[in-house]
PDB file of N, CA and C in Angstrom:
ATOM      1  N   UNK A1296      -6.400   1.133  -7.650  1.00 67.00           N
ATOM      2  CA  UNK A1296      -7.248   1.625  -8.696  1.00 67.00           C
ATOM      3  C   UNK A1296      -6.484   1.491 -10.007  1.00 67.00           C
ATOM      4  N   UNK A1297      -7.180   1.060 -11.017  1.00 66.00           N
ATOM      5  CA  UNK A1297      -6.598   0.918 -12.347  1.00 66.00           C
ATOM      6  C   UNK A1297      -7.255   1.953 -13.247  1.00 66.00           C
ATOM      7  N   UNK A1298      -6.471   2.598 -14.095  1.00 67.00           N
ATOM      8  CA  UNK A1298      -7.091   3.482 -15.072  1.00 67.00           C
ATOM      9  C   UNK A1298      -6.562   3.131 -16.450  1.00 67.00           C
ATOM     10  N   UNK A1299      -7.404   3.299 -17.436  1.00 70.00           N
ATOM     11  CA  UNK A1299      -7.042   2.991 -18.813  1.00 70.00           C
ATOM     12  C   UNK A1299      -7.613   4.069 -19.718  1.00 70.00           C
ATOM     13  N   UNK A1300      -6.894   4.352 -20.779  1.00 69.00           N
ATOM     14  CA  UNK A1300      -7.306   5.372 -21.732  1.00 69.00           C
ATOM     15  C   UNK A1300      -7.837   4.683 -22.976  1.00 69.00           C
ATOM     16  N   UNK A1301      -9.066   5.007 -23.349  1.00 65.00           N
ATOM     17  CA  UNK A1301      -9.702   4.401 -24.512  1.00 65.00           C
ATOM     18  C   UNK A1301     -10.074   5.481 -25.515  1.00 65.00           C
ATOM     19  N   UNK A1302      -9.990   5.157 -26.811  1.00 63.00           N
ATOM     20  CA  UNK A1302     -10.514   6.115 -27.791  1.00 63.00           C
ATOM     21  C   UNK A1302     -12.021   6.241 -27.606  1.00 63.00           C
ATOM     22  N   UNK A1303     -12.534   7.439 -27.843  1.00 63.00           N
ATOM     23  CA  UNK A1303     -13.971   7.661 -27.672  1.00 63.00           C
ATOM     24  C   UNK A1303     -14.764   6.744 -28.596  1.00 63.00           C
ATOM     25  N   UNK A1304     -14.324   6.618 -29.826  1.00 59.00           N
ATOM     26  CA  UNK A1304     -14.975   5.738 -30.789  1.00 59.00           C
ATOM     27  C   UNK A1304     -13.881   5.063 -31.609  1.00 59.00           C
ATOM     28  N   UNK A1305     -13.532   3.820 -31.296  1.00 57.00           N
ATOM     29  CA  UNK A1305     -12.430   3.163 -31.990  1.00 57.00           C
ATOM     30  C   UNK A1305     -12.692   2.940 -33.474  1.00 57.00           C
ATOM     31  N   UNK A1306     -13.942   3.038 -33.907  1.00 61.00           N
ATOM     32  CA  UNK A1306     -14.273   2.846 -35.318  1.00 61.00           C
ATOM     33  C   UNK A1306     -13.860   4.051 -36.166  1.00 61.00           C
ATOM     34  N   UNK A1307     -13.794   5.217 -35.538  1.00 57.00           N
ATOM     35  CA  UNK A1307     -13.495   6.446 -36.273  1.00 57.00           C
ATOM     36  C   UNK A1307     -12.016   6.761 -36.104  1.00 57.00           C
ATOM     37  N   UNK A1308     -11.325   6.942 -37.201  1.00 57.00           N
ATOM     38  CA  UNK A1308      -9.888   7.217 -37.148  1.00 57.00           C
ATOM     39  C   UNK A1308      -9.624   8.670 -37.515  1.00 57.00           C
ATOM     40  N   UNK A1309     -10.050   9.574 -36.651  1.00 56.00           N
ATOM     41  CA  UNK A1309      -9.841  11.004 -36.846  1.00 56.00           C
ATOM     42  C   UNK A1309      -8.637  11.403 -36.001  1.00 56.00           C
ATOM     43  N   UNK A1310      -7.659  12.118 -36.567  1.00 56.00           N
ATOM     44  CA  UNK A1310      -6.447  12.447 -35.812  1.00 56.00           C
ATOM     45  C   UNK A1310      -6.700  13.182 -34.501  1.00 56.00           C
ATOM     46  N   UNK A1311      -7.722  14.039 -34.412  1.00 56.00           N
ATOM     47  CA  UNK A1311      -7.951  14.840 -33.213  1.00 56.00           C
ATOM     48  C   UNK A1311      -9.131  14.323 -32.392  1.00 56.00           C
ATOM     49  N   UNK A1312      -9.342  13.035 -32.381  1.00 55.00           N
ATOM     50  CA  UNK A1312     -10.485  12.500 -31.629  1.00 55.00           C
ATOM     51  C   UNK A1312     -10.239  12.598 -30.128  1.00 55.00           C
ATOM     52  N   UNK A1313     -11.323  12.673 -29.378  1.00 65.00           N
ATOM     53  CA  UNK A1313     -11.232  12.707 -27.923  1.00 65.00           C
ATOM     54  C   UNK A1313     -11.037  11.291 -27.400  1.00 65.00           C
ATOM     55  N   UNK A1314     -10.462  11.214 -26.218  1.00 71.00           N
ATOM     56  CA  UNK A1314     -10.275   9.917 -25.586  1.00 71.00           C
ATOM     57  C   UNK A1314     -10.978   9.917 -24.234  1.00 71.00           C
ATOM     58  N   UNK A1315     -11.341   8.757 -23.759  1.00 74.00           N
ATOM     59  CA  UNK A1315     -12.063   8.603 -22.502  1.00 74.00           C
ATOM     60  C   UNK A1315     -11.150   7.883 -21.511  1.00 74.00           C
ATOM     61  N   UNK A1316     -11.069   8.411 -20.300  1.00 76.00           N
ATOM     62  CA  UNK A1316     -10.290   7.788 -19.237  1.00 76.00           C
ATOM     63  C   UNK A1316     -11.252   7.067 -18.310  1.00 76.00           C
ATOM     64  N   UNK A1317     -11.054   5.775 -18.144  1.00 80.00           N
ATOM     65  CA  UNK A1317     -11.944   4.981 -17.297  1.00 80.00           C
ATOM     66  C   UNK A1317     -11.152   4.410 -16.127  1.00 80.00           C
ATOM     67  N   UNK A1318     -11.778   4.469 -14.963  1.00 84.00           N
ATOM     68  CA  UNK A1318     -11.170   3.934 -13.751  1.00 84.00           C
ATOM     69  C   UNK A1318     -11.929   2.691 -13.318  1.00 84.00           C
ATOM     70  N   UNK A1319     -11.216   1.747 -12.741  1.00 87.00           N
ATOM     71  CA  UNK A1319     -11.865   0.575 -12.155  1.00 87.00           C
ATOM     72  C   UNK A1319     -11.063   0.148 -10.930  1.00 87.00           C
ATOM     73  N   UNK A1320     -11.726  -0.537 -10.034  1.00 88.00           N
ATOM     74  CA  UNK A1320     -11.070  -0.993  -8.815  1.00 88.00           C
ATOM     75  C   UNK A1320     -10.286  -2.278  -9.070  1.00 88.00           C
ATOM     76  N   UNK A1321      -9.178  -2.421  -8.364  1.00 91.00           N
ATOM     77  CA  UNK A1321      -8.436  -3.673  -8.385  1.00 91.00           C
ATOM     78  C   UNK A1321      -9.180  -4.677  -7.510  1.00 91.00           C
ATOM     79  N   UNK A1322      -8.724  -5.926  -7.515  1.00 93.00           N
ATOM     80  CA  UNK A1322      -9.355  -6.933  -6.655  1.00 93.00           C
ATOM     81  C   UNK A1322      -9.246  -6.525  -5.191  1.00 93.00           C
ATOM     82  N   UNK A1323      -8.134  -5.926  -4.814  1.00 93.00           N
ATOM     83  CA  UNK A1323      -7.962  -5.487  -3.426  1.00 93.00           C
ATOM     84  C   UNK A1323      -8.971  -4.386  -3.103  1.00 93.00           C
ATOM     85  N   UNK A1324      -9.181  -3.453  -4.027  1.00 92.00           N
ATOM     86  CA  UNK A1324     -10.165  -2.394  -3.815  1.00 92.00           C
ATOM     87  C   UNK A1324     -11.573  -2.947  -3.703  1.00 92.00           C
ATOM     88  N   UNK A1325     -11.886  -3.911  -4.551  1.00 93.00           N
ATOM     89  CA  UNK A1325     -13.211  -4.537  -4.509  1.00 93.00           C
ATOM     90  C   UNK A1325     -13.430  -5.228  -3.169  1.00 93.00           C
ATOM     91  N   UNK A1326     -12.353  -5.800  -2.602  1.00 94.00           N
ATOM     92  CA  UNK A1326     -12.496  -6.506  -1.324  1.00 94.00           C
ATOM     93  C   UNK A1326     -12.870  -5.550  -0.187  1.00 94.00           C
ATOM     94  N   UNK A1327     -12.658  -4.255  -0.349  1.00 94.00           N
ATOM     95  CA  UNK A1327     -13.021  -3.268   0.675  1.00 94.00           C
ATOM     96  C   UNK A1327     -14.478  -2.828   0.601  1.00 94.00           C
ATOM     97  N   UNK A1328     -15.162  -3.144  -0.481  1.00 94.00           N
ATOM     98  CA  UNK A1328     -16.513  -2.623  -0.680  1.00 94.00           C
ATOM     99  C   UNK A1328     -17.472  -3.026   0.440  1.00 94.00           C
ATOM    100  N   UNK A1329     -17.408  -4.262   0.918  1.00 95.00           N
ATOM    101  CA  UNK A1329     -18.317  -4.699   1.983  1.00 95.00           C
ATOM    102  C   UNK A1329     -18.045  -3.923   3.273  1.00 95.00           C
ATOM    103  N   UNK A1330     -16.767  -3.726   3.588  1.00 96.00           N
ATOM    104  CA  UNK A1330     -16.402  -2.982   4.797  1.00 96.00           C
ATOM    105  C   UNK A1330     -16.874  -1.534   4.688  1.00 96.00           C
ATOM    106  N   UNK A1331     -16.651  -0.912   3.533  1.00 95.00           N
ATOM    107  CA  UNK A1331     -17.076   0.477   3.346  1.00 95.00           C
ATOM    108  C   UNK A1331     -18.592   0.606   3.413  1.00 95.00           C
ATOM    109  N   UNK A1332     -19.296  -0.378   2.878  1.00 96.00           N
ATOM    110  CA  UNK A1332     -20.759  -0.365   2.948  1.00 96.00           C
ATOM    111  C   UNK A1332     -21.222  -0.432   4.402  1.00 96.00           C
ATOM    112  N   UNK A1333     -20.562  -1.266   5.202  1.00 97.00           N
ATOM    113  CA  UNK A1333     -20.913  -1.365   6.622  1.00 97.00           C
ATOM    114  C   UNK A1333     -20.635  -0.052   7.346  1.00 97.00           C
ATOM    115  N   UNK A1334     -19.518   0.611   7.013  1.00 96.00           N
ATOM    116  CA  UNK A1334     -19.212   1.905   7.625  1.00 96.00           C
ATOM    117  C   UNK A1334     -20.263   2.950   7.260  1.00 96.00           C
ATOM    118  N   UNK A1335     -20.698   2.942   6.006  1.00 95.00           N
ATOM    119  CA  UNK A1335     -21.737   3.894   5.583  1.00 95.00           C
ATOM    120  C   UNK A1335     -23.037   3.634   6.335  1.00 95.00           C
ATOM    121  N   UNK A1336     -23.405   2.370   6.459  1.00 95.00           N
ATOM    122  CA  UNK A1336     -24.623   2.013   7.187  1.00 95.00           C
ATOM    123  C   UNK A1336     -24.521   2.466   8.633  1.00 95.00           C
ATOM    124  N   UNK A1337     -23.371   2.215   9.278  1.00 92.00           N
ATOM    125  CA  UNK A1337     -23.171   2.634  10.663  1.00 92.00           C
ATOM    126  C   UNK A1337     -23.309   4.150  10.777  1.00 92.00           C
ATOM    127  N   UNK A1338     -22.696   4.879   9.854  1.00 91.00           N
ATOM    128  CA  UNK A1338     -22.770   6.338   9.889  1.00 91.00           C
ATOM    129  C   UNK A1338     -24.192   6.847   9.756  1.00 91.00           C
ATOM    130  N   UNK A1339     -24.956   6.242   8.858  1.00 90.00           N
ATOM    131  CA  UNK A1339     -26.347   6.659   8.676  1.00 90.00           C
ATOM    132  C   UNK A1339     -27.184   6.358   9.918  1.00 90.00           C
ATOM    133  N   UNK A1340     -26.936   5.212  10.539  1.00 88.00           N
ATOM    134  CA  UNK A1340     -27.705   4.838  11.733  1.00 88.00           C
ATOM    135  C   UNK A1340     -27.328   5.674  12.950  1.00 88.00           C
ATOM    136  N   UNK A1341     -26.123   6.198  12.986  1.00 88.00           N
ATOM    137  CA  UNK A1341     -25.643   6.934  14.157  1.00 88.00           C
ATOM    138  C   UNK A1341     -25.543   8.439  13.927  1.00 88.00           C
ATOM    139  N   UNK A1342     -26.043   8.893  12.814  1.00 86.00           N
ATOM    140  CA  UNK A1342     -26.026  10.325  12.524  1.00 86.00           C
ATOM    141  C   UNK A1342     -27.172  10.990  13.278  1.00 86.00           C
ATOM    142  N   UNK A1343     -26.852  12.046  13.975  1.00 81.00           N
ATOM    143  CA  UNK A1343     -27.869  12.809  14.704  1.00 81.00           C
ATOM    144  C   UNK A1343     -27.685  14.275  14.360  1.00 81.00           C
ATOM    145  N   UNK A1344     -28.743  15.037  14.424  1.00 72.00           N
ATOM    146  CA  UNK A1344     -28.578  16.481  14.227  1.00 72.00           C
ATOM    147  C   UNK A1344     -27.609  17.038  15.272  1.00 72.00           C
ATOM    148  N   UNK A1345     -26.873  18.060  14.929  1.00 69.00           N
ATOM    149  CA  UNK A1345     -25.848  18.628  15.811  1.00 69.00           C
ATOM    150  C   UNK A1345     -26.385  19.013  17.186  1.00 69.00           C
ATOM    151  N   UNK A1346     -27.534  19.676  17.332  1.00 72.00           N
ATOM    152  CA  UNK A1346     -28.001  20.058  18.676  1.00 72.00           C
ATOM    153  C   UNK A1346     -28.172  18.863  19.621  1.00 72.00           C
ATOM    154  N   UNK A1347     -28.534  17.697  19.111  1.00 64.00           N
ATOM    155  CA  UNK A1347     -28.735  16.527  19.963  1.00 64.00           C
ATOM    156  C   UNK A1347     -27.426  15.980  20.513  1.00 64.00           C
ATOM    157  N   UNK A1348     -26.314  16.221  19.832  1.00 62.00           N
ATOM    158  CA  UNK A1348     -25.046  15.640  20.262  1.00 62.00           C
ATOM    159  C   UNK A1348     -24.316  16.511  21.264  1.00 62.00           C
ATOM    160  N   UNK A1349     -24.785  17.725  21.507  1.00 61.00           N
ATOM    161  CA  UNK A1349     -24.085  18.633  22.427  1.00 61.00           C
ATOM    162  C   UNK A1349     -24.664  18.581  23.801  1.00 61.00           C
TER     163      UNK A1349
END
């Protein structure tokens, strides 16, 4: 995961301005998205109410 700090509004040069922290996935993280999507799909398809599993 990559994170970067950006000024809220780079056009405004106020000494006490707020900044925004943004996160993004690395290429390795992006490569996991298909696998994670498949795991989520499997979980949704195999989820049963608790009484049925006992």
